[in-house]
Tab-separated table of C-alpha atoms in Angstrom:
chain	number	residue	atom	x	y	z
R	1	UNK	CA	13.153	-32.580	-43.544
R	2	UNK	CA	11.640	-22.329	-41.405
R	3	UNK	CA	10.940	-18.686	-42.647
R	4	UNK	CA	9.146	-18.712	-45.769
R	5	UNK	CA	11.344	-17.326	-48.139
R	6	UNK	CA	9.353	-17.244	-51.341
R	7	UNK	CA	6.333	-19.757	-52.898
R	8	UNK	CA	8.739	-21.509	-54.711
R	9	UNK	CA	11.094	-23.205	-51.870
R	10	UNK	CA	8.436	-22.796	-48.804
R	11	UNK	CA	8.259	-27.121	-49.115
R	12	UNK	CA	11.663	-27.140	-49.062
R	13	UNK	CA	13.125	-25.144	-46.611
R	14	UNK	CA	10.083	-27.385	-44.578
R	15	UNK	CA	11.914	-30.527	-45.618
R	16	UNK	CA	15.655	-29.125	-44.921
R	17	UNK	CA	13.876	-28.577	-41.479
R	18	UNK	CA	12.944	-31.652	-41.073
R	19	UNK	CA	15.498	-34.146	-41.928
R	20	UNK	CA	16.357	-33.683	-38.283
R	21	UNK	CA	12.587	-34.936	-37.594
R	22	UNK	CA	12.732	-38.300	-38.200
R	23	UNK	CA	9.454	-40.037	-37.815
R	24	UNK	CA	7.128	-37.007	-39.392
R	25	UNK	CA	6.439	-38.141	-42.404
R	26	UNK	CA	5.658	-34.575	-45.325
R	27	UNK	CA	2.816	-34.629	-47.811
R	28	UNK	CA	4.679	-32.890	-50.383
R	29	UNK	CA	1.439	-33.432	-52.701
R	30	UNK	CA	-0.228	-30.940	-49.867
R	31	UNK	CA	2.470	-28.309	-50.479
R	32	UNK	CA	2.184	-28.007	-54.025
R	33	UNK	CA	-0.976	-29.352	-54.889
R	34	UNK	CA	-4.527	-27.826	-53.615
R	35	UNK	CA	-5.659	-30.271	-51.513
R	36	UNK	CA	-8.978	-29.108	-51.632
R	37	UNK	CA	-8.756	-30.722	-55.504
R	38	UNK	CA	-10.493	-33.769	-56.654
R	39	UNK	CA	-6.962	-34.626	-58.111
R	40	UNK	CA	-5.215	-34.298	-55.001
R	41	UNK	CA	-7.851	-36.771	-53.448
R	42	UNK	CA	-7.575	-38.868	-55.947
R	43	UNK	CA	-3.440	-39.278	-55.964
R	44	UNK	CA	-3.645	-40.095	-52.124
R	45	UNK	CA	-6.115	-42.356	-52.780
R	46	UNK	CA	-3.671	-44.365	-55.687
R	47	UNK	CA	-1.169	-44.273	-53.251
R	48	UNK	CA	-2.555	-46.158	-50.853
R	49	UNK	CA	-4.004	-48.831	-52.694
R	50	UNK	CA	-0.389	-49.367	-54.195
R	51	UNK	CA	0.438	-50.576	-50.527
R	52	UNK	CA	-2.723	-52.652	-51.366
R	53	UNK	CA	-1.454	-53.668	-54.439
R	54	UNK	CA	1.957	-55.223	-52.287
R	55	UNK	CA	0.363	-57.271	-49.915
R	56	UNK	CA	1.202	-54.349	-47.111
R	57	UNK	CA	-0.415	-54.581	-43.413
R	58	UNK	CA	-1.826	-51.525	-42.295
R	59	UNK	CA	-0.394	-51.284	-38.344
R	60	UNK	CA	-1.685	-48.405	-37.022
R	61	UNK	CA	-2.436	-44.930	-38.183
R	62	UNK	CA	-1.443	-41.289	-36.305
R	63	UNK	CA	2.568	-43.086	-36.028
R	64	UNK	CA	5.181	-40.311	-35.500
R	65	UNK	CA	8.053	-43.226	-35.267
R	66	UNK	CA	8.509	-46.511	-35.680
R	67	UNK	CA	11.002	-49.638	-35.608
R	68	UNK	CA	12.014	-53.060	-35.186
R	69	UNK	CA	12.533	-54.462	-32.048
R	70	UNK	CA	12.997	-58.006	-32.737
R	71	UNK	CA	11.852	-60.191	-35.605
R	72	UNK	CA	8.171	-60.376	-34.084
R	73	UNK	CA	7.723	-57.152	-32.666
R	74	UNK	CA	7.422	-53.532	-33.924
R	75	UNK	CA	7.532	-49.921	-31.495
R	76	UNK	CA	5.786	-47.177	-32.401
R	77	UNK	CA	4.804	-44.163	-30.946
R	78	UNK	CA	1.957	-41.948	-31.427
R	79	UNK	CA	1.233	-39.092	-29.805
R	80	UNK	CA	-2.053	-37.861	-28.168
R	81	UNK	CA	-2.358	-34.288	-26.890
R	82	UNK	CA	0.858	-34.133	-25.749
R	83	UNK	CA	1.479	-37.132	-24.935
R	84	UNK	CA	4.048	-40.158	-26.569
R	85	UNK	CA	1.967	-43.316	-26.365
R	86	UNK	CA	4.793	-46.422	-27.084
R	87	UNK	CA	3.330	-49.531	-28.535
R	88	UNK	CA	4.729	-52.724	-29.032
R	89	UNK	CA	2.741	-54.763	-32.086
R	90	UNK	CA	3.067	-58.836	-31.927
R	91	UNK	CA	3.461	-59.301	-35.720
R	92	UNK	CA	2.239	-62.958	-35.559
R	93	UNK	CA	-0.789	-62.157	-33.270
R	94	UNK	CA	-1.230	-59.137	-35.381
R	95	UNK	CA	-2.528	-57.270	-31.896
R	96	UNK	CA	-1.133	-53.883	-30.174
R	97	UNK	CA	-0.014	-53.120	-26.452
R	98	UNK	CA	1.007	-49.936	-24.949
R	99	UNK	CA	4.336	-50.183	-23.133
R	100	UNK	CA	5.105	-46.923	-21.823
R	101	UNK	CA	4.361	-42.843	-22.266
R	102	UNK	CA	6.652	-40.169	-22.710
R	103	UNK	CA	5.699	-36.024	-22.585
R	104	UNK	CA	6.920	-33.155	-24.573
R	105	UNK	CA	7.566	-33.049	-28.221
R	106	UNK	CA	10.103	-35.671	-30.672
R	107	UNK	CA	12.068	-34.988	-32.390
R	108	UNK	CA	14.171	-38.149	-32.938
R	109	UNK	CA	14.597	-41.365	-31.818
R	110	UNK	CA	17.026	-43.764	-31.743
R	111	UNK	CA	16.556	-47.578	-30.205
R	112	UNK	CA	19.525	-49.848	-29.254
R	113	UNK	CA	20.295	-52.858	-31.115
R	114	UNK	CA	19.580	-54.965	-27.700
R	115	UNK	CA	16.120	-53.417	-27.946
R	116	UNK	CA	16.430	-52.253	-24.482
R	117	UNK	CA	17.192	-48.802	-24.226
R	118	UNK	CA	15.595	-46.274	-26.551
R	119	UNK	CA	17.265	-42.504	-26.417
R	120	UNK	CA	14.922	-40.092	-27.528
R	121	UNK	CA	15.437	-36.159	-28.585
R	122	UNK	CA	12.461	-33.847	-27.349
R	123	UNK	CA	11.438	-30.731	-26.670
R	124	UNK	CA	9.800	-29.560	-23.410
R	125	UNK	CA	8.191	-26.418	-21.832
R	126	UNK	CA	8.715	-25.801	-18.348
R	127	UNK	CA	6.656	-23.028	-16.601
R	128	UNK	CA	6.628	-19.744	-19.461
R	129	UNK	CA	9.861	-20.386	-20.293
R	130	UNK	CA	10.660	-21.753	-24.310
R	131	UNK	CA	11.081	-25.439	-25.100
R	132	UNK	CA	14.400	-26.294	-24.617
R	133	UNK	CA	15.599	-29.984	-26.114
R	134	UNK	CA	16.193	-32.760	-23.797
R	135	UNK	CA	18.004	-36.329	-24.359
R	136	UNK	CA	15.669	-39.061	-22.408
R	137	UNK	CA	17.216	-42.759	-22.292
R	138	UNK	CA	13.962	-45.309	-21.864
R	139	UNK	CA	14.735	-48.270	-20.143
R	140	UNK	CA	11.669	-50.620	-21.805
R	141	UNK	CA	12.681	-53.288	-19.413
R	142	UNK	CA	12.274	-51.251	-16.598
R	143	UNK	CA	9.792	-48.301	-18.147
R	144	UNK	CA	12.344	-45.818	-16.293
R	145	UNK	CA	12.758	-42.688	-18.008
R	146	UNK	CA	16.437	-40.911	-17.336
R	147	UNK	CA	17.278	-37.449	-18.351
R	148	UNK	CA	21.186	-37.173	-20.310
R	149	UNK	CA	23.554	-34.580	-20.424
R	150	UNK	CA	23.164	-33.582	-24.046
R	151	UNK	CA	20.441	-30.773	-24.241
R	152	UNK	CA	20.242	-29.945	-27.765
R	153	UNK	CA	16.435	-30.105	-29.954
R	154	UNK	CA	17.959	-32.283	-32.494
R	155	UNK	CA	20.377	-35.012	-32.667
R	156	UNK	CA	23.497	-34.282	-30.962
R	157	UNK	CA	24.388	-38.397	-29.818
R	158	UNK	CA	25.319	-41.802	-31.870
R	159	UNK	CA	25.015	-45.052	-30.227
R	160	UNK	CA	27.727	-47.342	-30.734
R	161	UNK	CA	28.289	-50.417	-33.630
R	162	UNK	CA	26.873	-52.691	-30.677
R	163	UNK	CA	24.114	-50.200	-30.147
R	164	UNK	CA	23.912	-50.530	-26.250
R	165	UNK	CA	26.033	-47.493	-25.868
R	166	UNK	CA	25.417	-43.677	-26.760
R	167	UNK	CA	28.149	-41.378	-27.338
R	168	UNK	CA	28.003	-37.670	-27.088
R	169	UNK	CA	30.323	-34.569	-26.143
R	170	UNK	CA	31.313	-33.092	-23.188
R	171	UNK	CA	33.818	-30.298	-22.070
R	172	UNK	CA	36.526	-32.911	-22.150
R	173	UNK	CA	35.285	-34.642	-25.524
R	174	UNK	CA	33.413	-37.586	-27.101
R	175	UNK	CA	32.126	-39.895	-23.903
R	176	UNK	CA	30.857	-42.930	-24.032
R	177	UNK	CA	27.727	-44.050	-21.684
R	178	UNK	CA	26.927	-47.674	-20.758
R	179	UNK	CA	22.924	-47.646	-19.148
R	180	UNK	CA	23.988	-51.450	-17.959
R	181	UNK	CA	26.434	-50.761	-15.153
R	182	UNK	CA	26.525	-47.020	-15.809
R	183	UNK	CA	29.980	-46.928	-17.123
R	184	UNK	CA	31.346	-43.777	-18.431
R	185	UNK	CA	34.488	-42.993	-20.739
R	186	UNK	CA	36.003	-40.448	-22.969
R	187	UNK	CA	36.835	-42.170	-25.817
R	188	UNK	CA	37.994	-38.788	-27.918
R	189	UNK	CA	39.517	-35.604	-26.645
R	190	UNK	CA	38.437	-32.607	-27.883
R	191	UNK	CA	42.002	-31.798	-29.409
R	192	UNK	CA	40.584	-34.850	-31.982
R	193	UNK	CA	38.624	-32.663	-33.635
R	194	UNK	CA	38.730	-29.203	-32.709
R	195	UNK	CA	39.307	-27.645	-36.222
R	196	UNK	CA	35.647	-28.585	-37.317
R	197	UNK	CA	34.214	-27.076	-34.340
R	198	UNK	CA	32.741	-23.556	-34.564
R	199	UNK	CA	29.999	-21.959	-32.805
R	200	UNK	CA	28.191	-23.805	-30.367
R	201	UNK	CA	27.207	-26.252	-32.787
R	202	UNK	CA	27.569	-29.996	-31.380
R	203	UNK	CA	29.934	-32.612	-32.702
R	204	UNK	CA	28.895	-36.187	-33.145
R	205	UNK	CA	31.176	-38.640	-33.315
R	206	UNK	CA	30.388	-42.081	-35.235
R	207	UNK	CA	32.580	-45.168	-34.799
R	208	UNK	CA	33.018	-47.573	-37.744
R	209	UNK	CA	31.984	-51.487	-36.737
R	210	UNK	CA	35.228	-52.520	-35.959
R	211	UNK	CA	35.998	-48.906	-33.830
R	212	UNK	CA	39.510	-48.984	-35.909
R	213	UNK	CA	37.950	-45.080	-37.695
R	214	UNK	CA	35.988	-42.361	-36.201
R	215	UNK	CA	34.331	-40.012	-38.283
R	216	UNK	CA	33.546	-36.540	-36.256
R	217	UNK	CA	30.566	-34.114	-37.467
R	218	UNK	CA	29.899	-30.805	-36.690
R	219	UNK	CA	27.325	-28.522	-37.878
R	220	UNK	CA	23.592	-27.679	-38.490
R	221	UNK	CA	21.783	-26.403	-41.116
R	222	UNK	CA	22.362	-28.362	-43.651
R	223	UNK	CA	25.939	-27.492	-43.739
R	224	UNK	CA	28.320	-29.845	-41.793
R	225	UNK	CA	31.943	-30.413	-40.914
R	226	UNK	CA	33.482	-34.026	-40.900
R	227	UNK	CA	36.734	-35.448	-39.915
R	228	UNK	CA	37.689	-38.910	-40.245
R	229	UNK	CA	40.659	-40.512	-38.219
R	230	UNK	CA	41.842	-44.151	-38.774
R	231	UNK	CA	45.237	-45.436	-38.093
R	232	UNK	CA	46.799	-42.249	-36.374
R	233	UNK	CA	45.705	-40.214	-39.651
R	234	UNK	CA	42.816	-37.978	-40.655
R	235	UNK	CA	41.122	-36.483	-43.612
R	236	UNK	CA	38.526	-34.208	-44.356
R	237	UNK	CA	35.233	-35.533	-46.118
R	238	UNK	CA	32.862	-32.337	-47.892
R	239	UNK	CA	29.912	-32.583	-48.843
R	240	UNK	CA	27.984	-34.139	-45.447
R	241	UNK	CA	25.141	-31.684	-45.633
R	242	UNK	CA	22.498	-34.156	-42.715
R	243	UNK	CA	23.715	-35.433	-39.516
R	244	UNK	CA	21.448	-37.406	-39.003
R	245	UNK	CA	20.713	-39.303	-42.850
R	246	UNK	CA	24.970	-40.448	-41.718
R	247	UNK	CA	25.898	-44.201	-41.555
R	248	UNK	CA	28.884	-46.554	-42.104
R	249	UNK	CA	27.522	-49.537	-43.887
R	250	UNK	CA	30.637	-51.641	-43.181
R	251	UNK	CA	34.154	-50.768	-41.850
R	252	UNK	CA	35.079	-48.829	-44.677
R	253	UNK	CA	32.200	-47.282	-46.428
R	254	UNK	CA	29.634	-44.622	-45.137
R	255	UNK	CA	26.916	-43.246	-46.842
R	256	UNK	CA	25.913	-39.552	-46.516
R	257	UNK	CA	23.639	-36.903	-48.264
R	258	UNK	CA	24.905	-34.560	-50.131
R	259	UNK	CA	23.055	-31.305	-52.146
R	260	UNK	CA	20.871	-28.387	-51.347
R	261	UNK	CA	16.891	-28.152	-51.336
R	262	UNK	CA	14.874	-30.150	-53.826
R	263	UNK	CA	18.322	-31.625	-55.457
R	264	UNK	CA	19.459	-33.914	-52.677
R	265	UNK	CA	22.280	-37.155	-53.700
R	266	UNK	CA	22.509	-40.259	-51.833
R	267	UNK	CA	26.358	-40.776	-52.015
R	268	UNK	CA	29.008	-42.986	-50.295
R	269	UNK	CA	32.871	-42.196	-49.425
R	270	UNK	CA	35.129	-45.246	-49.339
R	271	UNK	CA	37.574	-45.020	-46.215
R	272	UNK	CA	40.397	-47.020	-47.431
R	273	UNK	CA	40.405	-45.837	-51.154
R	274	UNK	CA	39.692	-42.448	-50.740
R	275	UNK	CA	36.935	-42.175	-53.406
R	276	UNK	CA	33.230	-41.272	-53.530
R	277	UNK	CA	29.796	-43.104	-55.498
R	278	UNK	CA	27.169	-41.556	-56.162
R	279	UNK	CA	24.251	-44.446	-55.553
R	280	UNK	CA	21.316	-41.748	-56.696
R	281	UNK	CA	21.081	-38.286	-57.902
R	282	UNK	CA	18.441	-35.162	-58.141
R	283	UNK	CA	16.089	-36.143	-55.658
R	284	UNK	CA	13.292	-33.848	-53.857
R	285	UNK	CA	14.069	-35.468	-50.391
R	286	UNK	CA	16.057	-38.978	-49.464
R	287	UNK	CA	15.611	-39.825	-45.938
R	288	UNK	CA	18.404	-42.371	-45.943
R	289	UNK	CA	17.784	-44.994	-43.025
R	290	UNK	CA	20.153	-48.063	-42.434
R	291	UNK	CA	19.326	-51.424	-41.188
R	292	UNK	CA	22.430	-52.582	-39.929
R	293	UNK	CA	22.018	-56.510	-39.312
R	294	UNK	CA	20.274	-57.576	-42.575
R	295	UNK	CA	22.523	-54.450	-44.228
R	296	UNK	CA	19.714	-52.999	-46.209
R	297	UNK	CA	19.977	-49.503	-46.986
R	298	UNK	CA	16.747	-47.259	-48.077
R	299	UNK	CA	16.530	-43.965	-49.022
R	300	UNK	CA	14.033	-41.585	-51.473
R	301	UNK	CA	13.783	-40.494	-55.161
R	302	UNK	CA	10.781	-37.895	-55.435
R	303	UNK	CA	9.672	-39.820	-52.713
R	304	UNK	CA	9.559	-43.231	-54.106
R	305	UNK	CA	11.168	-45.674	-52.063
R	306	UNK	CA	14.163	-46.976	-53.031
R	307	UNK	CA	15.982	-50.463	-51.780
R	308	UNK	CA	20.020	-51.130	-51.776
R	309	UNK	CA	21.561	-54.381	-50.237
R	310	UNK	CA	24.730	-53.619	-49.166
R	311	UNK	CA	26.442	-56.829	-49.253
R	312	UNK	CA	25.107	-57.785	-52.515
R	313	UNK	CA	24.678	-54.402	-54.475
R	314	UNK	CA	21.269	-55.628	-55.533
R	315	UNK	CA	18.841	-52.251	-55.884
R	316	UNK	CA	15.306	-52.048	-55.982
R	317	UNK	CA	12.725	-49.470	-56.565
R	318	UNK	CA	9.555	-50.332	-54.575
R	319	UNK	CA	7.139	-48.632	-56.294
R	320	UNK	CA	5.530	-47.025	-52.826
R	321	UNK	CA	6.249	-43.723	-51.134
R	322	UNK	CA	6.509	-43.779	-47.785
R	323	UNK	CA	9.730	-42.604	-45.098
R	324	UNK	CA	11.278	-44.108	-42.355
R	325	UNK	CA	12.108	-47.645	-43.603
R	326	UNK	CA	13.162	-50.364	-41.080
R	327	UNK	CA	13.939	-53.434	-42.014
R	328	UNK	CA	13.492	-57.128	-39.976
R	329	UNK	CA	16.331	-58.425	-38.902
R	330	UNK	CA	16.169	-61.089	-41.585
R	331	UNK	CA	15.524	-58.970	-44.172
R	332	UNK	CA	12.054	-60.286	-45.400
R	333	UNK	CA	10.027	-57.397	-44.427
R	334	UNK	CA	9.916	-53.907	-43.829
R	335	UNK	CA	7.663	-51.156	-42.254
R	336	UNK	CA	7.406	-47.446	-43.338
R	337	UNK	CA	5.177	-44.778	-42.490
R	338	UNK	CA	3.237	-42.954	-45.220
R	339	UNK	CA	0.262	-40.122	-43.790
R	340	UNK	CA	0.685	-41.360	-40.376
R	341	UNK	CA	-0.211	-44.738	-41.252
R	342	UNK	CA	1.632	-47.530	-40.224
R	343	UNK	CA	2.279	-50.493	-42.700
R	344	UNK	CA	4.637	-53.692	-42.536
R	345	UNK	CA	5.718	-54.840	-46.078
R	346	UNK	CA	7.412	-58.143	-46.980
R	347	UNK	CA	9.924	-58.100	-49.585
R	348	UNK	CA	9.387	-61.054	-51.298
R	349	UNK	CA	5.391	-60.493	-51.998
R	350	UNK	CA	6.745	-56.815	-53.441
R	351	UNK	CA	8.729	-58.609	-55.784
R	352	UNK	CA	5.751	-60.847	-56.599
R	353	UNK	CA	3.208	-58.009	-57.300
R	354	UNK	CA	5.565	-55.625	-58.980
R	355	UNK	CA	3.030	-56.089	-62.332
R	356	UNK	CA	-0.192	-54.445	-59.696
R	357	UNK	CA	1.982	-52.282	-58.584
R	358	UNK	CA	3.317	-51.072	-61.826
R	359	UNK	CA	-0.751	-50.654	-63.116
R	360	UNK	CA	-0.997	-48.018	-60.003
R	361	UNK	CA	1.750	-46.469	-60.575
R	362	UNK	CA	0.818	-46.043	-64.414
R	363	UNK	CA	-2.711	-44.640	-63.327
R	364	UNK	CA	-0.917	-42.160	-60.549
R	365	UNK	CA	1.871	-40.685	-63.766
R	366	UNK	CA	-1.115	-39.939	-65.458
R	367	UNK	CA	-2.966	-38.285	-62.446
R	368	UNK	CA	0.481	-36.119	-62.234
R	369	UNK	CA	-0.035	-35.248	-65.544
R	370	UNK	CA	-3.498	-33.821	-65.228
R	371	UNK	CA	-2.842	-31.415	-63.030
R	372	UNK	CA	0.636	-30.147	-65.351
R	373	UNK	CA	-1.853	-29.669	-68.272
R	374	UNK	CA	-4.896	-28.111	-65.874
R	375	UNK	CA	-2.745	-26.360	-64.221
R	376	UNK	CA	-5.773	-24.986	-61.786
R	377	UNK	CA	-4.756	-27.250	-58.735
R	378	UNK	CA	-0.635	-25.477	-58.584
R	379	UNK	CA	-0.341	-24.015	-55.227
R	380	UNK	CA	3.150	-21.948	-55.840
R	381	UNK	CA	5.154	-21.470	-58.273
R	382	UNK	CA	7.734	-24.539	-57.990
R	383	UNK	CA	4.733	-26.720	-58.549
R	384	UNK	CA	5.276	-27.489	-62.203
R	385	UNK	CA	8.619	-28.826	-61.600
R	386	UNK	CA	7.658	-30.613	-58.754
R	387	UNK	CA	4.726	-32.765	-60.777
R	388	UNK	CA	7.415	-33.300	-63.373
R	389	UNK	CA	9.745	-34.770	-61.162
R	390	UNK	CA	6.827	-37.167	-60.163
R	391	UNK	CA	5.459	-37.818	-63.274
R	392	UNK	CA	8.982	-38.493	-64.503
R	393	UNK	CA	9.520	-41.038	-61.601
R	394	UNK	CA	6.118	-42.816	-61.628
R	395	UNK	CA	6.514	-43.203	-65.077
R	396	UNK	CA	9.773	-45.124	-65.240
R	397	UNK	CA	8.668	-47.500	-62.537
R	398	UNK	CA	5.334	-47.916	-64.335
R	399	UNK	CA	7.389	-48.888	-68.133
């Protein structure tokens, strides 16, 4: 999750849009639901008190993006008339500093496992001319702010499986950019992966954990290219329609989305076998995020947050909506943004409360299904099937 085709897919073609955006967080409810309704009021209103209802800590409100930095401290940025405020939050003191400020507009961000570096996507005026995208690398140590080659709005760049390195293209292919030292090397030629290239569209190249495969991606849209090479040998994987909702979860499995507008699927595509799972189906968005060192994958059904431990196949519905999930690096708690707001979750009081959470979600189904049968508070004409969808997935978690 930009030209408003019709009432019925205006939400949407907003959320196709912004998958790119990660961080900005869509009130679908305001899309197809008057907000000026006592109904809509009252469904926001459930929804936060289900983060209530799971022991969550309310952070900070007005977030655009958010992450882990460590085990005891959580960035976020929020921005304030054009300006990127970056916080860091001492979970154990439970108190807020501001650590640097960036200008323009984000688009994305993505933060090095080392916590040093963040490389940010953004778009800035100059004079009367129109935005054009930048790539800025913040050194947090160092609060230097250094301008990259890639100059695309969205996310054209992957870090590396150690995370202190980005990778993007140049005219002689995929290079590889160490900030420590400043080292610099092409670690794919463009003859790699020419035959997915067309346009101007970037390619972004991904490297499994080990580095023994690299899978290549070109596209925008929602319609992408991939090529995966391993072993001296490549194949072509359909399907990839986000570059940025893209992540190996070990050495041989990655996990993409696949689907058009309000039917997305979370699937995965297994390397070494050659076959594809389907982990969820039919949803309105999925914002698939990946924490890498406690390997816990999230991603959305109607907007309900969903849980998936890769190493033990253990899933879990949480019973919240909310985007953006980041897990600790030992797994025990989580953050997510929902309205702008901030919270920090922890796993094992979810699991706890899962009978007051289920009594929200009961009492936001039924909510759902006063405005189907009033039908006064639709705001286009997709809005019955979208309050289906909800009431259908409230109402499973709620049984």
């Amino acid at each position: 999750m930009r030209t408003k085709i019709s009432a019925a897919c205006v939400a949407f073609l907003v959320f196709a849009a912004s998958g790119t955006l990660q961080g900005r967080d869509i009130d679908l409810d305001a899309v197809y639901i008057d907000t000026g309704s006592d109904l809509y009021r009252r469904l926001l209103e459930k929804k936060l008190e289900a983060y209530q209802k799971a022991g969550a800590q309310l952070i900070d409100r007005d977030v655009i993006f958010a992450w882990w930095n460590d085990g005891f401290t959580i960035l976020y940025v929020k921005e304030l008339r054009g300006t990127n405020i970056f916080y860091a939050h001492d979970r154990n003191r439970r108190r807020s500093r501001e650590i640097a400020r960036v200008g323009g507009t984000l688009t994305a961000i993505r933060s090095s496992l080392g916590g040093r570096y963040v490389f940010i996507k953004r778009l800035v005026k100059r004079g009367n001319n129109v935005p054009r995208g930048e790539t800025l690398m913040l050194d947090l140590r160092s609060k230097r702010q250094v301008r990259l080659a890639p100059a695309g709005p969205f996310i054209d760049f992957s870090l590396s499986p150690g995370g202190d390195t980005i990778l993007y293209e140049t005219k002689d292919g995929i290079l590889e950019y160490a900030p420590d030292g400043g080292r610099r090397t092409i670690v794919a030629r463009r003859s790699e992966y020419s035959e997915i290239t067309r346009g101007g569209d970037p390619v972004i190249a991904r490297f499994s954990p080990n580095r023994k495969k690299i899978l290549f991606v070109s596209g925008s849209g929602g319609s992408y290219r991939a090529r995966l090479k391993a072993r001296g040998q490549s194949r072509d994987i359909a399907g990839i329609t986000s570059a940025s909702e893209l992540f190996w979860l070990d050495n041989d499995r990655i996990v993409f989305r696949r689907g058009g507008a309000g039917s997305y699927t979370v699937e995965t595509f297994n390397a070494s076998t050659g076959r594809f799972a389907v982990l969820h189906g039919g949803s309105l968005n999925t914002n698939i995020c990946y924490s890498p060192v406690p390997g816990m994958l999230s991603f959305l059904y109607q907007q309900m947050i969903h849980f998936y431990d890769v190493r033990s196949g253990e899933r879990t519905v949480a019973g919240i909506e909310g985007e953006d999930v980041d897990f600790s690096p030992d797994g025990n708690r989580f953050i997510s943004l929902y309205l702008g707001r901030l919270f920090c979750t922890g796993t094992v009081t979810l699991r706890k409360r899962r009978p007051e959470i289920a009594a929200v979600t009961h009492d936001i189904a039924n909510l759902y299904k006063k405005v189907l049968d009033s039908g006064r508070e639709f705001s286009n004409d997709y809005s019955p099937e979208y309050v289906r969808k909800k009431i259908s997935a409230y109402g499973k978690f709620a049984r």
